[in-house]
Amino acid sequence: MRLALPLLLATLSTTACTTVDTPPPPAAQAERIVAPILTTPDAVDSATFAQPQVARVTHVDLDLALDFARKRVAGTATLDILARDDAAQIVLDSNGLRIDRITDGRGNPLPFEIGERVEAKGEPVTVTIGAGDAQARRIVVHYTANPQADALQWLSPEQTAGGEHPFLFSQGQAILNRSWIPTQDSPGIRQTWRARITAPEPLDVVMSGVAQGEPEDLGNGRRAFTFVMDKPVPPYLIAIAAGDIDFRAIGPRTGVWAEPEVLDRAHREVADTEDMVEAAEKLYGPYRWGRYDMIVLPPAFPYGGMENPVMTFLTPTFIAGDRSLTGLVAHELAHSWSGNLVTNAVWGDGWLNEGVTSYFENRIVEAIYGEKRARQEVALDYMAILETLEEVGHDAPGTALHHPEGTDSAGSAIVYNKGAAFLRTLERAVGRERFDAWLRQWFDNHAFQPATSNMIYEDMRANLARDAAEAERLMLREWIFEPGLPANVAKPDPAAFAAVDAASAAYAAQGTIPAAETWRGWTSAERQRFLRQVPRDRSAEQLAALDRQLGLAATGNNEELFLWLDLALANRYAPAVPQAESFLAEVGRAKFVRPLFVTLMDEGEWGADIAKRIYTETRAGYHAVTRDSVDKVVGWEG
Ligand code: BES
Ligand code: ZN
């Protein structure tokens, strides 16, 4: 711990798990790191019911059974608690959990109360805790997660590549894990954890923790899997997946899990991962989590990727066959520093996770794939910032990086791309060497701790800028706390897309479509740039000509396919409807699904009818994240 952060509970030992007079039981015996929490007003998380300054969870021990027939997860969560001496209660987060009883570590029942439900946030569970030794301070929650738990998606065999076995995965970020784990679900309250999970054969289970030995055969057609995460993590990073999956190694500490049908293609696509870990370490210091494995999930997964520690979760839609979309892997890997080591204390400072990661991602891409690809990806991201600013206005409060409680960001182009543009601007201004040394010390000095916008601002003033005048010139305050794009922004390389921009201009002016060979020779970023620059208003003949020459509908690159479908639907191009329909029936990635429904809904009765017809069919196959985002678009009312 560097400098005196305003630590709450600072008077309690930072290595004790509860009070100290009785030795803790075996599971807790190893010295446990208890991460500090922040207590400044800007670090108070309004999305949790927890009152960590009174009593907080330091360790979670799960003992759960997966029931695929009833779509239920049931068992116990044993929580170690660090509490003020005078604390009589602890408050946990829940969202729809059925809690049967709660006991202390000795099995004595503890009174508890489930409070009133708050939309999206769930319900507080207030437990009266005993006084005394570790067992008295420990609580054991006996519970069952609802089949509709927001974090969990139970896939039918038809939703998998194999088609024979069911599949389960979780998505915790941002506040979904309280629907299957009763703990304090806030990014500023770090907890170590352990889990014993039983599942029916032949399914394998993976988690965002280190697997302990081989699964144990229980002799009843079920097996038990044990996982440990001995570093304190925010609870949104606890994740599980179970299905008919196999593993294949990439390098000495990297590998990939996927359904057998997908494993070959997945393995080829992520073959650069070991090199990426090395490149990342060279930039910003040792990878501190041991192994870096990934799982490629079925296409219903609602995100591109999720940075679950030691086990990144990935959509299969990034597999293009040519590694052109593997910036995704670089991104999730980079979170092993930005996000998982140093974590936004509140979701309103999400740029500390996503913006810093997007910058870091691009540095990894540059190291592995070279400057040309890296610069093009920067230029695409810059275009997205400008589009958002045009749309919502350069002075819209949501375009600041820091969002005070109760205000929302203007979207991912701000949190991700403006955040990355900020760091890139600093890098250009002070030079790579100084910038990299600063970012590395930021990770090192805040490792396994939460952070806020104010903290990084002060840190930049103290450790990056040489003096107050330089801090002023760098426009640190404007970048973090004010809307729009500060005047010193590092502009993307204007030559990054010289070739494709000339082709776009020729197409706009004379309707000249790039030759098929030229098109195939471009990078995916170039093809995406071209597709984004096609004039939005196209006739059926013009769309057919584009598709004929460029093979758009047949592309195996889902980013490009998405842009094509979006353009085609925006022009009510009938041949694209069945293709959009099968895409939307298979893929649950919100980034693709939501905009396609938005485009359809913008196309009058024609589009609204198609959208409603498709959504009626596909909605049940989407994760809660995707369902919630599309429900609003199509005006779905249960
Ligand atoms: N952590 C995010 C996913 C996320 C963000 C989940 C906010 C819930 C709330 C992940 O690292 C991410 O950014 N994924 C992107 C990857 C892309 C930017 C390369 C995605 O899913 O598209
Ligand atoms: Zn991310």
PDB file of C-alpha atoms in Angstrom, residues 380-394 410 413-414 485 529 532-533:
ATOM      1  CA  LEU A 380     -11.983   3.258 -36.340  1.00  0.00           C
ATOM      2  CA  ASP A 381     -12.363   3.950 -32.613  1.00  0.00           C
ATOM      3  CA  TYR A 382     -11.878   7.674 -33.169  1.00  0.00           C
ATOM      4  CA  MET A 383     -14.627   7.660 -35.783  1.00  0.00           C
ATOM      5  CA  ALA A 384     -16.941   6.117 -33.173  1.00  0.00           C
ATOM      6  CA  ILE A 385     -16.169   8.896 -30.655  1.00  0.00           C
ATOM      7  CA  LEU A 386     -17.004  11.569 -33.218  1.00  0.00           C
ATOM      8  CA  GLU A 387     -20.224   9.790 -34.182  1.00  0.00           C
ATOM      9  CA  THR A 388     -21.351   9.686 -30.550  1.00  0.00           C
ATOM     10  CA  LEU A 389     -20.440  13.338 -29.954  1.00  0.00           C
ATOM     11  CA  GLU A 390     -22.346  14.363 -33.077  1.00  0.00           C
ATOM     12  CA  GLU A 391     -25.319  12.350 -31.936  1.00  0.00           C
ATOM     13  CA  VAL A 392     -25.584  13.449 -28.303  1.00  0.00           C
ATOM     14  CA  GLY A 393     -23.791  16.805 -28.482  1.00  0.00           C
ATOM     15  CA  HIS A 394     -20.255  17.770 -27.545  1.00  0.00           C
ATOM     16  CA  ALA A 410     -23.293   8.371 -23.421  1.00  0.00           C
ATOM     17  CA  ALA A 413     -17.563   5.130 -27.481  1.00  0.00           C
ATOM     18  CA  ILE A 414     -17.015   7.364 -24.445  1.00  0.00           C
ATOM     19  CA  LEU A 485     -13.057  16.030 -26.693  1.00  0.00           C
ATOM     20  CA  ARG A 529     -14.253   1.304 -42.646  1.00  0.00           C
ATOM     21  CA  ARG A 532     -19.319   2.223 -42.545  1.00  0.00           C
ATOM     22  CA  GLN A 533     -18.743   4.814 -45.272  1.00  0.00           C
TER      23      GLN A 533
END
